[in-house]
Short mmCIF file of C-alpha atoms in Angstrom, two decimals:
data_model
loop_
_atom_site.label_atom_id
_atom_site.label_comp_id
_atom_site.label_asym_id
_atom_site.label_seq_id
_atom_site.Cartn_x
_atom_site.Cartn_y
_atom_site.Cartn_z
CA MET J 10 -11.09 9.33 -61.48
CA ASN J 11 -12.67 11.30 -64.34
CA SER J 12 -14.42 14.62 -63.95
CA SER J 13 -17.88 13.04 -64.03
CA THR J 14 -17.21 10.77 -61.04
CA VAL J 15 -18.56 12.02 -57.72
CA TYR J 16 -17.19 10.64 -54.41
CA ILE J 17 -19.91 10.22 -51.80
CA PRO J 18 -18.57 9.75 -48.25
CA ARG J 19 -19.94 6.69 -46.43
CA PHE J 20 -21.54 8.74 -43.69
CA LEU J 21 -23.67 10.61 -46.26
CA ILE J 22 -24.94 7.36 -47.69
CA PHE J 23 -26.12 6.30 -44.24
CA ILE J 24 -28.99 8.79 -43.96
CA PHE J 25 -32.53 7.93 -42.94
CA MET J 26 -35.56 9.75 -41.60
CA PHE J 27 -37.67 9.19 -38.52
CA THR J 28 -40.10 11.18 -36.41
CA LEU J 29 -38.93 12.25 -32.97
CA GLY J 30 -41.83 13.20 -30.73
CA ALA J 31 -44.54 15.40 -32.18
CA ASP J 32 -42.46 18.35 -33.35
CA TYR J 33 -39.30 17.07 -34.98
CA ARG J 34 -38.54 15.36 -38.28
CA LEU J 35 -34.86 14.42 -37.92
CA VAL J 36 -32.12 13.25 -40.22
CA VAL J 37 -29.56 10.85 -38.78
CA GLN J 38 -26.09 11.68 -40.07
CA PRO J 39 -23.42 9.46 -38.50
CA GLY J 40 -19.86 10.68 -38.63
CA ASP J 41 -16.87 8.53 -39.42
CA ASP J 42 -16.70 5.32 -37.39
CA GLU J 43 -13.92 4.87 -34.87
CA ILE J 44 -13.00 1.22 -34.44
CA LEU J 45 -12.15 0.69 -30.77
CA ALA J 46 -11.60 -3.07 -31.00
CA ARG J 47 -12.74 -5.95 -33.14
CA GLY J 48 -16.53 -5.69 -33.29
CA VAL J 49 -16.70 -2.42 -31.31
CA VAL J 50 -17.52 0.82 -33.15
CA TYR J 51 -17.85 4.34 -31.76
CA ARG J 52 -19.66 7.09 -33.64
CA GLN J 53 -21.07 10.52 -32.98
CA ILE J 54 -24.52 11.22 -34.39
CA GLN J 55 -25.92 14.69 -34.98
CA LEU J 56 -29.68 15.08 -35.25
CA GLU J 57 -31.72 18.09 -36.10
CA GLY J 58 -33.41 19.34 -32.98
CA PRO J 59 -30.55 19.91 -32.22
CA LEU J 60 -29.37 16.68 -30.63
CA ARG J 61 -25.91 15.20 -30.17
CA LEU J 62 -25.48 11.50 -29.42
CA ASP J 63 -22.48 9.31 -28.74
CA VAL J 64 -23.10 5.67 -29.62
CA ILE J 65 -21.09 2.50 -29.09
CA GLU J 66 -22.18 -0.49 -31.19
CA ILE J 67 -20.91 -3.93 -30.14
CA ASP J 68 -21.15 -6.88 -32.51
CA ARG J 69 -21.16 -9.81 -30.10
CA THR J 70 -20.63 -12.36 -32.87
CA ILE J 71 -17.02 -11.21 -33.25
CA SER J 72 -16.27 -9.04 -30.20
CA LYS J 73 -14.47 -10.55 -27.20
CA THR J 74 -15.42 -7.65 -24.93
CA GLU J 75 -17.55 -7.89 -21.79
CA LEU J 76 -19.83 -5.57 -19.84
CA VAL J 77 -18.82 -4.95 -16.21
CA ALA J 78 -20.71 -3.21 -13.39
CA TRP J 79 -18.07 -1.19 -11.54
CA ARG J 80 -18.00 0.90 -8.36
CA SER J 81 -14.83 2.48 -7.03
CA GLY J 82 -16.47 3.51 -3.75
CA GLY J 83 -18.07 6.77 -2.70
CA LEU J 84 -18.78 9.21 -5.52
CA LYS J 85 -16.21 9.51 -8.30
CA ARG J 86 -16.22 10.82 -11.84
CA THR J 87 -16.55 8.24 -14.58
CA THR J 88 -13.01 8.95 -15.80
CA GLU J 89 -11.67 8.35 -12.28
CA GLN J 90 -13.53 5.07 -11.99
CA VAL J 91 -12.06 3.95 -15.31
CA LYS J 92 -8.56 4.54 -13.90
CA ASP J 93 -9.47 2.53 -10.81
CA ALA J 94 -10.73 -0.35 -12.95
CA ASP J 95 -7.80 -0.37 -15.38
CA SER J 96 -5.64 -2.71 -13.30
CA ASN J 97 -8.41 -5.33 -13.17
CA TYR J 98 -8.80 -5.71 -16.94
CA ASP J 99 -6.54 -5.74 -19.99
CA ARG J 100 -8.25 -2.64 -21.33
CA VAL J 101 -11.28 -0.51 -20.49
CA LEU J 102 -12.64 0.65 -23.84
CA VAL J 103 -15.80 2.48 -22.77
CA ALA J 104 -17.50 3.62 -19.58
CA LEU J 105 -20.96 5.05 -18.96
CA ASN J 106 -22.39 6.53 -15.80
CA ALA J 107 -24.87 3.96 -14.55
CA ASP J 108 -27.37 3.81 -11.69
CA PHE J 109 -29.27 6.58 -9.96
CA PHE J 110 -27.76 7.29 -6.55
CA SER J 111 -28.01 9.22 -3.30
CA PHE J 112 -25.74 12.22 -2.80
CA GLN J 113 -26.16 11.75 0.95
CA THR J 114 -25.17 8.08 1.23
CA THR J 115 -23.10 7.95 -2.03
CA TRP J 116 -24.65 4.53 -2.76
CA PRO J 117 -26.58 3.46 -5.88
CA ILE J 118 -30.34 3.06 -5.65
CA GLY J 119 -30.44 -0.44 -7.13
CA TYR J 120 -28.54 -3.70 -6.96
CA GLN J 121 -24.96 -4.07 -8.08
CA VAL J 122 -23.13 -7.32 -8.75
CA THR J 123 -19.58 -7.24 -10.15
CA ASP J 124 -17.93 -10.40 -11.46
CA GLY J 125 -20.40 -12.46 -9.41
CA GLU J 126 -19.84 -10.56 -6.15
CA PHE J 127 -22.58 -8.52 -4.50
CA ILE J 128 -21.54 -4.90 -4.08
CA HIS J 129 -24.97 -3.66 -3.05
CA ALA J 130 -28.38 -5.21 -2.47
CA SER J 131 -31.27 -3.16 -1.16
CA PRO J 132 -34.74 -4.08 -2.41
CA THR J 133 -36.03 -1.80 -5.18
CA PRO J 134 -38.76 -2.12 -7.83
CA ARG J 135 -36.58 -0.69 -10.59
CA THR J 136 -35.42 -2.52 -13.70
CA HIS J 137 -31.80 -3.70 -13.90
CA LEU J 138 -29.38 -4.78 -16.60
CA MET J 139 -28.30 -8.34 -15.77
CA VAL J 140 -25.53 -10.28 -17.51
CA MET J 141 -25.16 -14.02 -16.95
CA GLU J 142 -21.93 -16.01 -17.06
CA ASP J 143 -22.83 -17.34 -20.51
CA GLY J 144 -23.32 -13.78 -21.81
CA ARG J 145 -27.11 -13.85 -21.78
CA ILE J 146 -28.58 -10.43 -21.03
CA ALA J 147 -31.81 -9.76 -19.15
CA PHE J 148 -33.66 -6.59 -18.24
CA ASP J 149 -35.65 -7.38 -15.12
CA ARG J 150 -36.72 -6.32 -11.64
CA PRO J 151 -35.02 -9.02 -9.54
CA ALA J 152 -35.84 -9.84 -5.93
CA PHE J 153 -32.95 -10.33 -3.53
CA ALA J 154 -32.82 -13.65 -1.68
CA GLY J 155 -30.05 -14.18 0.85
CA TYR J 156 -29.56 -16.20 3.98
CA VAL J 157 -27.01 -17.41 6.50
CA VAL J 158 -26.92 -21.00 7.82
CA SER J 159 -25.61 -22.16 11.20
CA GLY J 160 -26.18 -25.88 11.75
CA SER J 161 -29.90 -26.46 11.20
CA ASP J 162 -30.82 -22.78 11.63
CA THR J 163 -31.29 -20.39 8.72
CA LEU J 164 -31.32 -16.61 9.03
CA SER J 165 -32.91 -14.62 6.20
CA LEU J 166 -31.07 -11.50 5.09
CA HIS J 167 -32.53 -8.19 3.97
CA GLY J 168 -29.64 -7.07 1.81
CA VAL J 169 -25.93 -6.58 1.28
CA ASN J 170 -24.02 -3.42 2.29
CA ARG J 171 -27.30 -1.61 2.95
CA ARG J 172 -28.53 0.39 5.91
CA ARG J 173 -29.94 -1.95 8.55
CA ASN J 174 -32.83 -1.04 10.79
CA GLY J 175 -34.02 -2.88 13.90
CA THR J 176 -35.96 -5.56 12.00
CA HIS J 177 -33.24 -6.36 9.46
CA ALA J 178 -30.27 -8.66 9.17
CA ALA J 179 -27.68 -7.53 6.64
CA PHE J 180 -24.40 -8.87 5.30
CA TYR J 181 -21.41 -6.58 4.79
CA ASN J 182 -18.20 -7.16 2.91
CA ALA J 183 -15.13 -5.00 2.29
CA HIS J 184 -17.06 -2.84 -0.21
CA ALA J 185 -19.28 -1.59 2.61
CA LYS J 186 -16.57 0.61 4.14
CA ASP J 187 -18.46 2.61 6.83
CA ARG J 188 -21.99 1.53 5.97
CA VAL J 189 -22.38 -1.09 8.71
CA ARG J 190 -22.86 1.69 11.30
CA SER J 191 -26.64 2.12 11.14
CA ASP J 192 -28.09 2.11 14.65
CA SER J 193 -27.00 1.45 18.23
CA SER J 194 -29.01 -1.71 18.79
CA GLY J 195 -28.72 -5.39 17.94
CA TYR J 196 -25.38 -7.13 17.55
CA VAL J 197 -22.63 -7.78 15.05
CA LEU J 198 -20.61 -10.86 14.12
CA THR J 199 -17.21 -10.27 12.53
CA LEU J 200 -16.50 -13.12 10.10
CA ARG J 201 -13.28 -14.63 8.81
CA PRO J 202 -13.53 -16.56 5.51
CA ILE J 203 -12.56 -20.25 5.64
CA GLY J 204 -13.78 -21.36 2.20
CA ALA J 205 -16.30 -20.66 -0.52
CA SER J 206 -19.14 -18.77 1.18
CA ARG J 207 -18.06 -20.21 4.56
CA PHE J 208 -16.96 -18.20 7.59
CA VAL J 209 -15.91 -18.59 11.17
CA VAL J 210 -17.09 -16.04 13.75
CA ARG J 211 -14.00 -14.14 14.87
CA ALA J 212 -15.70 -11.70 17.22
CA LYS J 213 -19.14 -10.78 18.52
CA GLU J 214 -20.25 -7.45 19.93
CA ALA J 215 -23.44 -5.64 20.82
CA GLY J 216 -24.65 -2.62 18.93
CA TYR J 217 -23.95 -1.51 15.42
CA GLY J 218 -20.41 -2.68 14.88
CA PRO J 219 -17.14 -1.06 13.82
CA LEU J 220 -16.76 2.14 11.87
CA SER J 221 -15.08 0.44 8.92
CA VAL J 222 -15.37 -2.99 7.34
CA SER J 223 -12.16 -4.81 6.44
CA GLU J 224 -13.69 -8.25 6.97
CA SER J 225 -17.18 -9.60 6.38
CA ILE J 226 -19.80 -8.75 8.96
CA LEU J 227 -23.26 -10.04 9.82
CA SER J 228 -25.37 -7.41 11.56
CA ILE J 229 -28.68 -8.42 13.15
CA GLY J 230 -31.26 -5.97 14.44
CA PRO J 231 -32.91 -6.61 17.83
CA SER J 232 -36.40 -6.92 16.31
CA HIS J 233 -35.47 -9.36 13.57
CA PRO J 234 -37.93 -12.31 13.82
CA GLN J 235 -35.02 -14.72 14.40
CA ALA J 236 -32.87 -12.47 16.57
CA SER J 237 -33.30 -14.37 19.84
CA LYS J 238 -32.32 -17.69 18.26
CA TRP J 239 -29.26 -16.21 16.59
CA ASN J 240 -28.16 -14.40 19.72
CA SER J 241 -26.64 -17.70 20.86
CA ILE J 242 -24.11 -17.68 18.01
CA GLY J 243 -20.63 -17.03 19.39
CA THR J 244 -16.92 -16.82 18.63
CA GLY J 245 -15.60 -19.90 16.82
CA ASP J 246 -18.94 -20.94 15.33
CA THR J 247 -19.02 -21.53 11.56
CA LEU J 248 -21.55 -20.03 9.16
CA LYS J 249 -22.39 -20.48 5.52
CA THR J 250 -23.86 -17.67 3.39
CA TRP J 251 -25.88 -17.61 0.19
CA LEU J 252 -26.45 -14.37 -1.68
CA GLY J 253 -28.54 -14.27 -4.84
CA PHE J 254 -31.94 -13.64 -6.39
CA SER J 255 -35.19 -15.51 -5.92
CA ASP J 256 -35.49 -16.32 -9.65
CA ALA J 257 -33.46 -19.49 -10.24
CA SER J 258 -32.69 -18.43 -13.83
CA TYR J 259 -30.38 -15.78 -12.34
CA SER J 260 -28.27 -18.25 -10.38
CA THR J 261 -25.34 -17.61 -12.74
CA VAL J 262 -25.58 -13.83 -12.77
CA LYS J 263 -22.20 -12.16 -13.25
CA GLN J 264 -22.97 -8.44 -13.60
CA VAL J 265 -25.95 -6.39 -12.38
CA ILE J 266 -26.43 -2.64 -12.62
CA GLY J 267 -29.56 -0.62 -11.84
CA GLY J 268 -31.54 1.71 -14.07
CA GLY J 269 -34.73 3.72 -14.06
CA GLY J 270 -37.36 2.67 -16.56
CA MET J 271 -37.47 0.57 -19.72
CA ILE J 272 -37.34 2.40 -23.04
CA LEU J 273 -38.11 -0.58 -25.28
CA GLU J 274 -39.55 -3.95 -24.36
CA ASN J 275 -40.00 -6.66 -27.00
CA GLY J 276 -39.53 -4.13 -29.77
CA LYS J 277 -42.13 -1.65 -28.51
CA ALA J 278 -41.84 1.66 -26.68
CA VAL J 279 -42.58 1.49 -22.94
CA THR J 280 -44.67 4.29 -21.47
CA ASP J 281 -47.22 3.87 -18.67
CA LEU J 282 -45.72 0.58 -17.44
CA ASN J 283 -42.72 2.48 -16.11
CA GLU J 284 -44.95 4.39 -13.69
CA SER J 285 -46.49 1.27 -12.17
CA ARG J 286 -43.45 -1.02 -12.27
CA ASP J 287 -40.36 1.19 -11.89
CA ARG J 288 -42.20 4.07 -10.21
CA VAL J 289 -40.79 6.49 -12.75
CA GLY J 290 -43.00 9.55 -13.11
CA ALA J 291 -44.62 10.67 -16.35
CA ASN J 292 -42.97 14.11 -16.15
CA PHE J 293 -39.55 12.49 -16.01
CA MET J 294 -40.29 10.45 -19.12
CA THR J 295 -41.77 13.27 -21.20
CA ALA J 296 -39.23 15.98 -20.34
CA ARG J 297 -36.11 16.46 -22.46
CA HIS J 298 -32.98 15.63 -20.49
CA PRO J 299 -29.46 14.42 -21.11
CA ARG J 300 -29.82 10.63 -21.10
CA THR J 301 -27.68 7.52 -20.76
CA PHE J 302 -29.11 4.26 -22.06
CA VAL J 303 -28.26 0.71 -23.12
CA ALA J 304 -30.01 -1.50 -25.68
CA VAL J 305 -29.81 -4.92 -27.32
CA ASN J 306 -31.32 -6.37 -30.49
CA GLN J 307 -33.73 -9.32 -30.44
CA ASP J 308 -31.16 -12.12 -30.67
CA GLN J 309 -28.69 -10.23 -28.44
CA THR J 310 -25.97 -10.24 -31.08
CA LYS J 311 -25.69 -6.46 -30.81
CA ILE J 312 -25.46 -4.08 -27.87
CA TRP J 313 -25.68 -0.29 -28.02
CA LEU J 314 -24.30 1.99 -25.31
CA CYS J 315 -25.61 5.52 -25.81
CA THR J 316 -25.59 9.01 -24.39
CA VAL J 317 -27.43 12.09 -25.63
CA ASP J 318 -26.44 15.54 -24.44
CA GLY J 319 -29.04 18.01 -23.19
CA ARG J 320 -29.71 21.34 -21.47
CA GLN J 321 -27.42 23.02 -24.00
CA ASP J 322 -27.90 25.10 -27.12
CA SER J 323 -26.14 22.40 -29.12
CA SER J 324 -28.32 19.55 -27.80
CA ILE J 325 -31.72 19.74 -26.11
CA GLY J 326 -32.00 16.21 -24.70
CA MET J 327 -34.48 13.41 -25.30
CA THR J 328 -37.73 12.07 -23.89
CA PHE J 329 -38.33 8.34 -23.43
CA GLN J 330 -40.31 8.31 -26.69
CA ASP J 331 -37.43 10.06 -28.46
CA MET J 332 -34.98 7.42 -27.24
CA ALA J 333 -37.35 4.64 -28.30
CA ASP J 334 -37.78 6.10 -31.80
CA PHE J 335 -34.05 6.46 -32.24
CA LEU J 336 -33.23 2.96 -30.99
CA LEU J 337 -35.86 1.35 -33.21
CA THR J 338 -34.08 2.79 -36.26
CA LEU J 339 -30.94 0.96 -35.10
CA GLY J 340 -32.78 -2.35 -34.76
CA ALA J 341 -32.96 -2.43 -30.95
CA TRP J 342 -35.46 -4.73 -29.20
CA ASP J 343 -35.01 -4.06 -25.47
CA ALA J 344 -33.53 -0.94 -23.87
CA LEU J 345 -33.02 0.46 -20.38
CA ASN J 346 -32.68 4.04 -19.20
CA LEU J 347 -29.80 4.71 -16.79
CA ASP J 348 -29.19 7.83 -14.71
CA GLY J 349 -29.10 10.99 -16.82
CA GLY J 350 -29.09 14.74 -16.42
CA GLY J 351 -25.80 16.09 -15.15
CA SER J 352 -24.61 12.54 -14.52
CA THR J 353 -24.63 11.62 -18.22
CA ALA J 354 -21.08 10.83 -19.33
CA MET J 355 -19.45 8.56 -21.90
CA VAL J 356 -15.74 7.89 -21.60
CA VAL J 357 -14.04 6.39 -24.67
CA ASP J 358 -10.44 5.23 -24.35
CA GLY J 359 -10.03 7.37 -21.24
CA ARG J 360 -11.44 10.62 -22.66
CA VAL J 361 -14.85 12.15 -22.10
CA ALA J 362 -16.55 11.83 -25.48
CA ASN J 363 -19.82 13.64 -24.79
CA GLN J 364 -20.49 17.13 -23.41
CA PRO J 365 -21.76 16.86 -19.79
CA SER J 366 -24.41 19.44 -18.92
CA ASP J 367 -23.07 20.53 -15.52
CA LEU J 368 -21.08 23.76 -15.68
CA THR J 369 -18.31 22.02 -13.73
CA GLY J 370 -18.12 19.21 -16.28
CA GLU J 371 -18.21 15.55 -15.33
CA ARG J 372 -20.27 14.74 -12.25
CA ALA J 373 -19.11 12.28 -9.60
CA VAL J 374 -21.36 9.19 -9.62
CA ALA J 375 -21.84 6.03 -7.56
CA ASN J 376 -21.10 3.42 -10.23
CA VAL J 377 -20.43 2.94 -13.92
CA LEU J 378 -20.99 0.41 -16.69
CA LEU J 379 -17.74 -0.64 -18.35
CA LEU J 380 -16.99 -2.30 -21.66
CA VAL J 381 -13.70 -4.15 -21.18
CA GLU J 382 -11.31 -6.53 -22.81
CA PRO J 383 -10.93 -9.02 -19.96
#
């Protein structure tokens, strides 16, 4: 190299400008890429503001990785849930905190399906990330549709592993743990599996059922419209269950995780629609918070998993418009906001890559979104 030759690092070449909100003109300066696997790149991005983002870019044309909705049970830190999931997959490359949740119940607000199995179903208007068996991704507000069949009789269900009131019938599996105990009325059928979605009634009891769930359980409230007819079901009877969504296009759904408001829809920023559809308030969208979000491009050949730190001197957090502006520069088409604030965490190869805003560090959360090598 002669003295007149100047070496320009790749990350300095990749510089572009965009407007973030009304007050900031920011320069995107990616650092060196870290290749996690074929077609999976991790990078940190520093923006004036100041803002600090951690971004995973997945090239689906060459990557063999898959997204997985994971819940260990109760509330656990994202790093702990990665350890729990490790034995199920060859390698967990990345994990993000996922759905909003209740500190009281420790359950997510939205639906969760993992590898085709319902972990949680309680009706909600919020938008979800849905991954089909063929890899197709949808961002939608699905409606649960479940029922149990005994002979010619069909019992409609109100959810899976959810709190049941007197008018509900709910299905519980081993993921429910102690959630079947909801009131002292109605009756419970303990079910033993005898085939695909088929069960035999092993026991029947009045009330709310056992404290823990090691087998499947059907719990029927006394005021359910079909309660009197189903009260005749007894030990030894066989039942068949169907758990899914009312939209037939989701019959092959493999993974579902809940969020809270779209950021982009068909290449455009989403604003007032989130209030009417997802019931996400304007103040939540316009305030700067730590955020966790996921996006895809128009032909779904690329996925981005992102976090932005906030509530810190080094990073002030983003609004929904900020996230939309940033994602549009990447080429994103649709994007969903996940839980943020103190919950925001990105774990890369087992280490926390971002800087959580809680003084105690990582927050325990109800579920996570994994990127795995199956």
